[in-house]
mmCIF file with all atom_site columns, C-alpha atoms in Angstrom:
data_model
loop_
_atom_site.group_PDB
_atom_site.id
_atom_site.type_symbol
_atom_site.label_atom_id
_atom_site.label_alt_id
_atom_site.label_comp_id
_atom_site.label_asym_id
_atom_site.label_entity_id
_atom_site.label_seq_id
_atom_site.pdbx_PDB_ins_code
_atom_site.Cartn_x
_atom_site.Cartn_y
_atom_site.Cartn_z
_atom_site.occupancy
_atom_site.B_iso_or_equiv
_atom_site.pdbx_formal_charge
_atom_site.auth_seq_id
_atom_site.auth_comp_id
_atom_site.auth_asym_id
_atom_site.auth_atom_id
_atom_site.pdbx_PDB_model_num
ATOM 1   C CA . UNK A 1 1   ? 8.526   33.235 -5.965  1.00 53.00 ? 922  UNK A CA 1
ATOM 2   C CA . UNK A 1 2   ? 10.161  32.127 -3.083  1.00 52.00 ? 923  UNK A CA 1
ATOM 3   C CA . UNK A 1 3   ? 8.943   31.200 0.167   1.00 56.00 ? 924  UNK A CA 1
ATOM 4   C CA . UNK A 1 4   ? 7.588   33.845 2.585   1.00 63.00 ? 925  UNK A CA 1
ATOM 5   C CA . UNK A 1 5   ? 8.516   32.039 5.931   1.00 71.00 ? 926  UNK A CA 1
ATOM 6   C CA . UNK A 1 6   ? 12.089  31.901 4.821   1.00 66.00 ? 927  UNK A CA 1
ATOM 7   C CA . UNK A 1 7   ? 13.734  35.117 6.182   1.00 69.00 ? 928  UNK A CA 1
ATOM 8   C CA . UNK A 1 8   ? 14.567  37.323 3.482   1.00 66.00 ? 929  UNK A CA 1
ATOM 9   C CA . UNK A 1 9   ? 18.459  36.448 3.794   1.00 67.00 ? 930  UNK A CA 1
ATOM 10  C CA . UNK A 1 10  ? 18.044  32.756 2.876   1.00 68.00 ? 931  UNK A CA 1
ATOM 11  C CA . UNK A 1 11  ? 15.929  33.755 0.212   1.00 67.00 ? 932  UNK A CA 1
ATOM 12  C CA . UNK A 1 12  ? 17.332  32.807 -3.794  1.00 71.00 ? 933  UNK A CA 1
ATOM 13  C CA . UNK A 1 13  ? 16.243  34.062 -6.699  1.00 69.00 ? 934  UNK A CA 1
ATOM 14  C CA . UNK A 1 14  ? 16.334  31.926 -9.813  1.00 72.00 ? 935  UNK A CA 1
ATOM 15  C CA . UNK A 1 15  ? 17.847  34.085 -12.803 1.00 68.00 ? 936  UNK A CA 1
ATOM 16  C CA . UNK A 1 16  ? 16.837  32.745 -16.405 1.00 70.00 ? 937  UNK A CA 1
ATOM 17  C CA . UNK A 1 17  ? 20.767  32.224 -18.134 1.00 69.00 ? 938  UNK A CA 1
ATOM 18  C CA . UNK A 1 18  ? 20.887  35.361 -20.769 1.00 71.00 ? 939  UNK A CA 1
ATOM 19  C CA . UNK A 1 19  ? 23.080  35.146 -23.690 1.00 69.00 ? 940  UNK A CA 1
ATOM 20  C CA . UNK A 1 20  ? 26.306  36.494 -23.937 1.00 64.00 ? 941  UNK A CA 1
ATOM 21  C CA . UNK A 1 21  ? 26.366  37.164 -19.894 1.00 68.00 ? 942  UNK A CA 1
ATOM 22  C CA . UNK A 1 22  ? 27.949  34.896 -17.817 1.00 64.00 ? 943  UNK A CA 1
ATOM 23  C CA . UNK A 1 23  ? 31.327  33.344 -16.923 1.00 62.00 ? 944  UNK A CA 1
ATOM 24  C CA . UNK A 1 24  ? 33.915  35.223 -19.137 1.00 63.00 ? 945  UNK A CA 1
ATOM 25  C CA . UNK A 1 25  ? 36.358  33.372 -21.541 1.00 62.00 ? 946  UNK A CA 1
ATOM 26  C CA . UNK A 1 26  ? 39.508  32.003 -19.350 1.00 58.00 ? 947  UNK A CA 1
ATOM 27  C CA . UNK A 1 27  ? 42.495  29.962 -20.473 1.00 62.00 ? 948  UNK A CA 1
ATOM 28  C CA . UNK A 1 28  ? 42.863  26.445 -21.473 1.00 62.00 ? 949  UNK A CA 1
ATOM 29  C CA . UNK A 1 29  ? 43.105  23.935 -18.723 1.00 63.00 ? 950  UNK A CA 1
ATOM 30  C CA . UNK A 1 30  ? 40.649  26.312 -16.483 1.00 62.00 ? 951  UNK A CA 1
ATOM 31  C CA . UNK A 1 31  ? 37.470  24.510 -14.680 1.00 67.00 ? 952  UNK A CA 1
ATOM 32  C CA . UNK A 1 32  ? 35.169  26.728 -12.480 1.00 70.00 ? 953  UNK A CA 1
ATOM 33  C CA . UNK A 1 33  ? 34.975  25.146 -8.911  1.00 72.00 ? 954  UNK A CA 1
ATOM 34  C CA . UNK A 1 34  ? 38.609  23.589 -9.358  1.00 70.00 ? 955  UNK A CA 1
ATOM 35  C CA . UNK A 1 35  ? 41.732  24.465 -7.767  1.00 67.00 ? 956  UNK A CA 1
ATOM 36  C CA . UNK A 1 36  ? 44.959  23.709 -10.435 1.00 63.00 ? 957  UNK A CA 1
ATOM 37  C CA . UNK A 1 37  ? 47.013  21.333 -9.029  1.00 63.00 ? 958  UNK A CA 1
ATOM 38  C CA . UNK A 1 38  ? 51.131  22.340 -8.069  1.00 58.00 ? 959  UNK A CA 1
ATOM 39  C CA . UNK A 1 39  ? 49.854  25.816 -7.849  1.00 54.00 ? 960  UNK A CA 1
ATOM 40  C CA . UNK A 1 40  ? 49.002  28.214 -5.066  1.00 54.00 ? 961  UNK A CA 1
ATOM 41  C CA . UNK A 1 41  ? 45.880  30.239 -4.949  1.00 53.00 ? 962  UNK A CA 1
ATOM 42  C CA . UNK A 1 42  ? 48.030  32.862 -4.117  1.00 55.00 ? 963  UNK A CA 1
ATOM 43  C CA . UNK A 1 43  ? 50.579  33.955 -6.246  1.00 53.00 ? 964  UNK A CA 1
ATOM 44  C CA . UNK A 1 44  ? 52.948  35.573 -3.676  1.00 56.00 ? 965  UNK A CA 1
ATOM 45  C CA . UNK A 1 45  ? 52.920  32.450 -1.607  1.00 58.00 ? 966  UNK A CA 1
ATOM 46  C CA . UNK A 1 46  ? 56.398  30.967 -1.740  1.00 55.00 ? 967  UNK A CA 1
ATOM 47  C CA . UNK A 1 47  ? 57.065  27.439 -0.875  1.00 59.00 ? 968  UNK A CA 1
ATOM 48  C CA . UNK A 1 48  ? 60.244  26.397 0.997   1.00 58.00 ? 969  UNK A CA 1
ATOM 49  C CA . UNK A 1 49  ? 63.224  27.013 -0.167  1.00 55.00 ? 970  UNK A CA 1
ATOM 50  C CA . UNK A 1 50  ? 65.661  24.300 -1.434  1.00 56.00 ? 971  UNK A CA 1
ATOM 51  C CA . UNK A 1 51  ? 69.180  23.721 0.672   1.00 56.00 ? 972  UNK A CA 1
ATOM 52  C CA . UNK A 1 52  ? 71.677  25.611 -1.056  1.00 53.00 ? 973  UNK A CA 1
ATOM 53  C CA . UNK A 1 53  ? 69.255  28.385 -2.002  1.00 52.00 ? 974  UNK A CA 1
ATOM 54  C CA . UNK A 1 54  ? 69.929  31.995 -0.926  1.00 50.00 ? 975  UNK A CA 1
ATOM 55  C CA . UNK A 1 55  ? 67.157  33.691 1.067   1.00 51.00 ? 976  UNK A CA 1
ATOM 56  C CA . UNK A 1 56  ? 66.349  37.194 0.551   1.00 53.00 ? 977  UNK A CA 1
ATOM 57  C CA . UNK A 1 57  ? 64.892  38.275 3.954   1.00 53.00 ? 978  UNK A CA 1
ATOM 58  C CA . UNK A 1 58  ? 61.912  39.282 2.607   1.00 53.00 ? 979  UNK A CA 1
ATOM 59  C CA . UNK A 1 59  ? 59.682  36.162 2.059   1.00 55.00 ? 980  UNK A CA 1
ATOM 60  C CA . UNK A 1 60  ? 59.183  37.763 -1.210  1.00 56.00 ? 981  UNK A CA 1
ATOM 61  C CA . UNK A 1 61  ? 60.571  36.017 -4.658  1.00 56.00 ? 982  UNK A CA 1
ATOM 62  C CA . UNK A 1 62  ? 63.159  38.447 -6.125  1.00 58.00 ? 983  UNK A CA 1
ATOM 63  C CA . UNK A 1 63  ? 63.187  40.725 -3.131  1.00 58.00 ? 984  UNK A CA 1
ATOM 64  C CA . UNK A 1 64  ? 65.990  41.653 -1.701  1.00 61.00 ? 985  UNK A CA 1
ATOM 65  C CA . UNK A 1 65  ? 66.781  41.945 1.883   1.00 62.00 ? 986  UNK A CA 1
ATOM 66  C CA . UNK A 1 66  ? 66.820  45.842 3.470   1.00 66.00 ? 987  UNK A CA 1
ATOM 67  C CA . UNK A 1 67  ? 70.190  47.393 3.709   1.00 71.00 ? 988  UNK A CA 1
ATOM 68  C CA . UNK A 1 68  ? 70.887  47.435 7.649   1.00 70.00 ? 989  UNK A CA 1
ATOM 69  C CA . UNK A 1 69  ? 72.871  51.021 8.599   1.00 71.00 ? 990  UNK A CA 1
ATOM 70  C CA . UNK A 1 70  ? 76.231  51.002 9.564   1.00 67.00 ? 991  UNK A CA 1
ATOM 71  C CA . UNK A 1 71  ? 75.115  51.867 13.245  1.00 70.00 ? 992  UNK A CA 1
ATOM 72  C CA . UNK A 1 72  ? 73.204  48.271 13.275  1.00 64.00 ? 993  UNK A CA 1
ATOM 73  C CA . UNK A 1 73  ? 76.046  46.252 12.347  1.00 63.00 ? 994  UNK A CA 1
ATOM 74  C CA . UNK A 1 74  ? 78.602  47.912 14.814  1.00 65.00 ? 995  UNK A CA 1
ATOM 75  C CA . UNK A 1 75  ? 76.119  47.407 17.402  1.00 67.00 ? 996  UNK A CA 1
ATOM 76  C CA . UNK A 1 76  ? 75.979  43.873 16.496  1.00 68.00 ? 997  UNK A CA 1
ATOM 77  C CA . UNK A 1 77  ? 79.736  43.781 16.746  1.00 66.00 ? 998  UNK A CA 1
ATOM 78  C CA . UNK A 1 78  ? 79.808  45.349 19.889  1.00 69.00 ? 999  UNK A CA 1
ATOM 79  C CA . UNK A 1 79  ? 77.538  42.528 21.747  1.00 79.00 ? 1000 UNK A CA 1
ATOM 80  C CA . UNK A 1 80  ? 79.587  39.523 22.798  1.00 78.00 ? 1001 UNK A CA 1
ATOM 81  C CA . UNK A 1 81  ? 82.605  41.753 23.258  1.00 83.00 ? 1002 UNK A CA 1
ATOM 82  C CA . UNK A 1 82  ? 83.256  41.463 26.432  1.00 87.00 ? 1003 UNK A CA 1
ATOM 83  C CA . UNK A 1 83  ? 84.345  37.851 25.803  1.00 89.00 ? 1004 UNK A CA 1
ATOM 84  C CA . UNK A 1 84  ? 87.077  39.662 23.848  1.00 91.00 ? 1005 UNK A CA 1
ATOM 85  C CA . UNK A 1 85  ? 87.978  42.001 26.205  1.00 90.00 ? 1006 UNK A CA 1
ATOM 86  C CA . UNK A 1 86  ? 88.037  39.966 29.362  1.00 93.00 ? 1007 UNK A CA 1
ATOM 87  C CA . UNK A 1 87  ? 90.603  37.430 26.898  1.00 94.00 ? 1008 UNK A CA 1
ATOM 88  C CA . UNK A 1 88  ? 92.230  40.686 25.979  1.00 94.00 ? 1009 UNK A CA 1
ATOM 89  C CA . UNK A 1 89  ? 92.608  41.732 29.473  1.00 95.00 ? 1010 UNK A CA 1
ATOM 90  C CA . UNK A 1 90  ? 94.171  38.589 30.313  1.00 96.00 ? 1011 UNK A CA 1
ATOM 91  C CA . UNK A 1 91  ? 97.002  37.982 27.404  1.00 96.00 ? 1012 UNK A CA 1
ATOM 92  C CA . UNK A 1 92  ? 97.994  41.769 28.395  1.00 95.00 ? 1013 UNK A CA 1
ATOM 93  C CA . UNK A 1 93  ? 98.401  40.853 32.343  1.00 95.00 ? 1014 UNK A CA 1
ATOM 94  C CA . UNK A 1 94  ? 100.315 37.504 31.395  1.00 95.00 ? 1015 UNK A CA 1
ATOM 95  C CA . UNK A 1 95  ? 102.194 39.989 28.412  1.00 94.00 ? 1016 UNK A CA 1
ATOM 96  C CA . UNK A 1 96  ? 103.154 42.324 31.259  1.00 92.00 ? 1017 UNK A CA 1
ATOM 97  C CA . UNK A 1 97  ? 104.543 39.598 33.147  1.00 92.00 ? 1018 UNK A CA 1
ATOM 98  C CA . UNK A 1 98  ? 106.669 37.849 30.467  1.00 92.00 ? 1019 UNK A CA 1
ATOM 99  C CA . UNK A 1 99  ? 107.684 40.710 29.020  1.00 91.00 ? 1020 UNK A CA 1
ATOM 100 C CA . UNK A 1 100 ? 108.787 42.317 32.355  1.00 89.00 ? 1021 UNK A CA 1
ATOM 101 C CA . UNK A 1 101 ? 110.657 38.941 33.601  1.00 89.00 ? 1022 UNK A CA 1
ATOM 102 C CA . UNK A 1 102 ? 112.864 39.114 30.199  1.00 81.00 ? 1023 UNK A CA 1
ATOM 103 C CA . UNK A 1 103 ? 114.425 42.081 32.201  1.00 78.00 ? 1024 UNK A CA 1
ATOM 104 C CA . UNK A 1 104 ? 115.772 43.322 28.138  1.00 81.00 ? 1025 UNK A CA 1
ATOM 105 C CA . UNK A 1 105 ? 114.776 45.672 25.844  1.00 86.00 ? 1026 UNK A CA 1
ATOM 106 C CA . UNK A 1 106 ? 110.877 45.809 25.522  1.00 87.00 ? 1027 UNK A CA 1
ATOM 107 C CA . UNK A 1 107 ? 110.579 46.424 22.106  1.00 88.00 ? 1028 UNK A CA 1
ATOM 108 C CA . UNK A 1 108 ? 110.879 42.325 20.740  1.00 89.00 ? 1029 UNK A CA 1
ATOM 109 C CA . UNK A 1 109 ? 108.197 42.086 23.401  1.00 91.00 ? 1030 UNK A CA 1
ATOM 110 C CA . UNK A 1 110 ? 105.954 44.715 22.196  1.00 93.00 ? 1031 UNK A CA 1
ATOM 111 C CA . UNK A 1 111 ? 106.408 43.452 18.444  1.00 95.00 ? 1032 UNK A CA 1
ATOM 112 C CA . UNK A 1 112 ? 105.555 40.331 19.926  1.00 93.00 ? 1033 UNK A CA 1
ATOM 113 C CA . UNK A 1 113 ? 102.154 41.663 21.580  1.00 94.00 ? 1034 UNK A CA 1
ATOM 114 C CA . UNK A 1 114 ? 101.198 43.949 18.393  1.00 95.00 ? 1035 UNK A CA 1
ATOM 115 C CA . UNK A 1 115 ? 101.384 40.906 15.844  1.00 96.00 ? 1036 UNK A CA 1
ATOM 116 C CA . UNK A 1 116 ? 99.665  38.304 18.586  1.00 95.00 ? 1037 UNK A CA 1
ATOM 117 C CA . UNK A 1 117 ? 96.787  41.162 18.587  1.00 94.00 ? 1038 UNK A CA 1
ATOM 118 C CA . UNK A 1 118 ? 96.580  41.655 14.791  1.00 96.00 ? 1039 UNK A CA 1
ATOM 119 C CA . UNK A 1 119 ? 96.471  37.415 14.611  1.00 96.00 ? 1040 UNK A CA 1
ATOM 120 C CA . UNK A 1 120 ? 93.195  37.962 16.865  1.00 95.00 ? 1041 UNK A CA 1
ATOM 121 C CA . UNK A 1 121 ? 91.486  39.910 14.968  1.00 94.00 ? 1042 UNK A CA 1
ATOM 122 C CA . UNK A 1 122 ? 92.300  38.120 11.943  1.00 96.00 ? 1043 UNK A CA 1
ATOM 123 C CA . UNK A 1 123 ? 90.752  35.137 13.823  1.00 95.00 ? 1044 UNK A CA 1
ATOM 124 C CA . UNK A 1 124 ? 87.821  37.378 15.063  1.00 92.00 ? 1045 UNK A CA 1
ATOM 125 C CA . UNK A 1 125 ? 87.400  37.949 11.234  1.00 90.00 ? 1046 UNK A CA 1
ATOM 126 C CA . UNK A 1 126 ? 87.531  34.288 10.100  1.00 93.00 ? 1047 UNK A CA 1
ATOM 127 C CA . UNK A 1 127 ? 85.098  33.249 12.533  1.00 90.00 ? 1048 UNK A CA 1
ATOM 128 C CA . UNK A 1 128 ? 82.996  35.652 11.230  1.00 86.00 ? 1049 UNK A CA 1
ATOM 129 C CA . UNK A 1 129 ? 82.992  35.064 7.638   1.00 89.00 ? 1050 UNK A CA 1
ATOM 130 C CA . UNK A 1 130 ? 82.577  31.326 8.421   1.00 88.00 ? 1051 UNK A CA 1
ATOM 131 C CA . UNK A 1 131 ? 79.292  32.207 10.584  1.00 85.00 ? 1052 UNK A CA 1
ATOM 132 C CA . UNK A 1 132 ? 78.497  34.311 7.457   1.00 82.00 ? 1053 UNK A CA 1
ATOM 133 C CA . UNK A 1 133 ? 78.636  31.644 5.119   1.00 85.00 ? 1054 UNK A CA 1
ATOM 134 C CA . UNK A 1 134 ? 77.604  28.437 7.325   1.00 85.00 ? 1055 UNK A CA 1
ATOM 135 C CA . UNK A 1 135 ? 74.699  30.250 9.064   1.00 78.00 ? 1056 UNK A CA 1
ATOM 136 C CA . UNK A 1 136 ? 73.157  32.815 6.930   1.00 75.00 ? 1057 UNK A CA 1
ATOM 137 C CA . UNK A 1 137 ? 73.834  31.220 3.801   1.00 77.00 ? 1058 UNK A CA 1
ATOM 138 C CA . UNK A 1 138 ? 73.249  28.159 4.218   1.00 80.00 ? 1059 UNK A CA 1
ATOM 139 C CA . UNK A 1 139 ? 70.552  27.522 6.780   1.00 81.00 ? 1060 UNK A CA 1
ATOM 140 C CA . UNK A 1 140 ? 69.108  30.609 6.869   1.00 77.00 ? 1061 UNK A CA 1
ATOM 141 C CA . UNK A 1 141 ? 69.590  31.575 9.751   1.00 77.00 ? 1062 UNK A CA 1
ATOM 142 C CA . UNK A 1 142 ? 69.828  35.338 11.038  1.00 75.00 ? 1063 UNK A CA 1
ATOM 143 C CA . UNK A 1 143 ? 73.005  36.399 13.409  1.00 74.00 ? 1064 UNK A CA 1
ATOM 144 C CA . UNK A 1 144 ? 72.121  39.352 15.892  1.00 75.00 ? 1065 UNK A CA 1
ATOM 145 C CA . UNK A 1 145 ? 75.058  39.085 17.826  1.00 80.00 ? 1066 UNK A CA 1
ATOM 146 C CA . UNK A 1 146 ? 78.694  38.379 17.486  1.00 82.00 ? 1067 UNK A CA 1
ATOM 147 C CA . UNK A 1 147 ? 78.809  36.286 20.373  1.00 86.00 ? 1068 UNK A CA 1
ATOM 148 C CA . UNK A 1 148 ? 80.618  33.305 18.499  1.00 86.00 ? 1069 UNK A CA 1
ATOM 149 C CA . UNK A 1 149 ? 83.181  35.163 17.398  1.00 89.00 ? 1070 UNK A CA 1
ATOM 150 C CA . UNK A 1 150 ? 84.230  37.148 20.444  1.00 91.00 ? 1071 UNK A CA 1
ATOM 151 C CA . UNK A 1 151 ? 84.097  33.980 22.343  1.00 93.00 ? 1072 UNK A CA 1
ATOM 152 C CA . UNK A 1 152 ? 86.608  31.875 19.837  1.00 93.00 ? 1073 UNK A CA 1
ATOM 153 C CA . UNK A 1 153 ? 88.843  35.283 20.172  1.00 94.00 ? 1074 UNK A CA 1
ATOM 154 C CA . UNK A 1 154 ? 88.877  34.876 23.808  1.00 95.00 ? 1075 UNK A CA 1
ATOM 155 C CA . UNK A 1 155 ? 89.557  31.530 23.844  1.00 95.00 ? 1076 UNK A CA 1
ATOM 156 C CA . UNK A 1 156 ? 92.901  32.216 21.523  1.00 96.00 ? 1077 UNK A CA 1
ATOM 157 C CA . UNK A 1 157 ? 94.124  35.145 23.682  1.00 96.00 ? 1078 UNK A CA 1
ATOM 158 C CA . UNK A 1 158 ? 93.579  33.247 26.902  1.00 96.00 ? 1079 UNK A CA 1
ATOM 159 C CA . UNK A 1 159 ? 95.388  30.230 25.548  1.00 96.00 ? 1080 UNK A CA 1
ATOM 160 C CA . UNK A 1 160 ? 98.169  32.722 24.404  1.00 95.00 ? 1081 UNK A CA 1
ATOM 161 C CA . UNK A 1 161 ? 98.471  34.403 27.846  1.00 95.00 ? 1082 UNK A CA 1
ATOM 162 C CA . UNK A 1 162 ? 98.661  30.715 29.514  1.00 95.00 ? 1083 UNK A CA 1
ATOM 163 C CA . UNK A 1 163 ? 101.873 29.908 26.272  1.00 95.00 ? 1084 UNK A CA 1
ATOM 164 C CA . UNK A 1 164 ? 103.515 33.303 27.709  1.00 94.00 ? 1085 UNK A CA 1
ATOM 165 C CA . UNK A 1 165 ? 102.881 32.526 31.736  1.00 93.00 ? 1086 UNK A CA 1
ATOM 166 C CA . UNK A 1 166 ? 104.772 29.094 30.568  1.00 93.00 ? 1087 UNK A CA 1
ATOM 167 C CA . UNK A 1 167 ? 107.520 30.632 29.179  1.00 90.00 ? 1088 UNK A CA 1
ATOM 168 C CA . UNK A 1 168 ? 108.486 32.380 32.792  1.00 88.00 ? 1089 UNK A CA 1
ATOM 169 C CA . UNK A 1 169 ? 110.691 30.716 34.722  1.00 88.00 ? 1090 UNK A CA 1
ATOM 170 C CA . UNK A 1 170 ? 109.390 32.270 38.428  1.00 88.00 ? 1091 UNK A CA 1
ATOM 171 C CA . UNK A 1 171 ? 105.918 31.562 37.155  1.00 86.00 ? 1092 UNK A CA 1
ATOM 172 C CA . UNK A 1 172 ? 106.621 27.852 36.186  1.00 86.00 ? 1093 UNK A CA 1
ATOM 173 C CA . UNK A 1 173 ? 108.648 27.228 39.180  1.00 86.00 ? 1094 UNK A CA 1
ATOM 174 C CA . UNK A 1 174 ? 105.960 28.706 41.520  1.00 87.00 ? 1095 UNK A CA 1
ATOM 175 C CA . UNK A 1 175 ? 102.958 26.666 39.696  1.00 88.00 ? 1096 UNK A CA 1
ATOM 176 C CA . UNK A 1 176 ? 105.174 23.435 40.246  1.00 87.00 ? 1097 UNK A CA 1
ATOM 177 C CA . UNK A 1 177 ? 105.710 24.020 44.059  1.00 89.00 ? 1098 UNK A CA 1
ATOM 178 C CA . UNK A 1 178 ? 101.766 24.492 44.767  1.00 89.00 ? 1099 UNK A CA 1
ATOM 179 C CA . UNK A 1 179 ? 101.095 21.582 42.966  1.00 89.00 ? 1100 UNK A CA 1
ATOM 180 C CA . UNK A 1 180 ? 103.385 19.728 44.530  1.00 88.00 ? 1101 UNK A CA 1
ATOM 181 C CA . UNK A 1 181 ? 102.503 20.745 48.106  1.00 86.00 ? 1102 UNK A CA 1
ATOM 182 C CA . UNK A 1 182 ? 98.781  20.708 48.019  1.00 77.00 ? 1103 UNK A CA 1
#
């Protein structure tokens, strides 16, 4: 028996082995007390993943990511857009003033304007698709915004409002006489 001036938590009681009772049978390479080696003691642990490897979202093997709503990806459009809109703004101003200087028809112009517009948002698109595939893809990376995208947009639409401002002659010839006199 054990001792009495142990407290009765710390006390053990030695139980003769019985026969038949005890560990049950496990599988081959199994010792009691030993961790296997290469393998987790938890089976939904995942290690990292290799480069090149697509991740699901989930941190789950085999899972695959939740399907975000349509609101949650136009909203995720929509931030970084006023990049795009402020480069908008700006290719329509310098529009207006090429396209009013030619003092012709309007229409080449316009045609002009509509297909510079649709090669925006074929850019906006692009940059996209490369984001898609550089940083979700391949380092894992989650995109919130759209922020890249819009700004690369506005970069091309403010570069092709400066390309029409250069193709007026007032506006050239007024650009050359403050930078001559200042």
């Amino acid at each position: 028996m054990a001792d009495q001036t142990q407290p009765w938590a710390e006390r053990t009681v030695e139980v003769p082995p019985q026969a038949g009772v005890g560990v049950p049978p496990q599988r081959d390479g199994f010792r009691r007390g030993v961790a296997p080696v290469g393998q987790s003691a938890n089976p939904r642990t995942v290690p990292f993943p290799v480069v090149g490897q697509e991740p699901t979202g989930t941190g789950w093997p085999g899972e695959q990511a939740p399907r975000r709503p349509l609101s949650w990806r136009l909203a995720q459009l929509r931030r970084g857009g006023e990049w795009s809109a402020a480069g908008g703004l700006f290719a329509f101003v310098c529009w207006g003033i090429w396209a009013l200087s030619g003092q012709g028809d309007l229409s080449g112009p316009l045609l002009v304007l509509v297909l510079s517009l649709l090669v925006a948002v074929g850019l906006f698109a692009l940059s996209r698709l490369i984001g898609r595939m550089v940083l979700e893809r391949q380092l894992g990376r989650v995109r919130r915004t759209a922020r890249g995208a819009h700004l690369a947009t506005a970069v091309f639409l403010v570069g092709l409002g400066v390309a029409w401002l250069q193709q007026t002659e007032w506006v050239v010839s007024a650009w050359n006489w403050i930078s001559t006199n200042t």
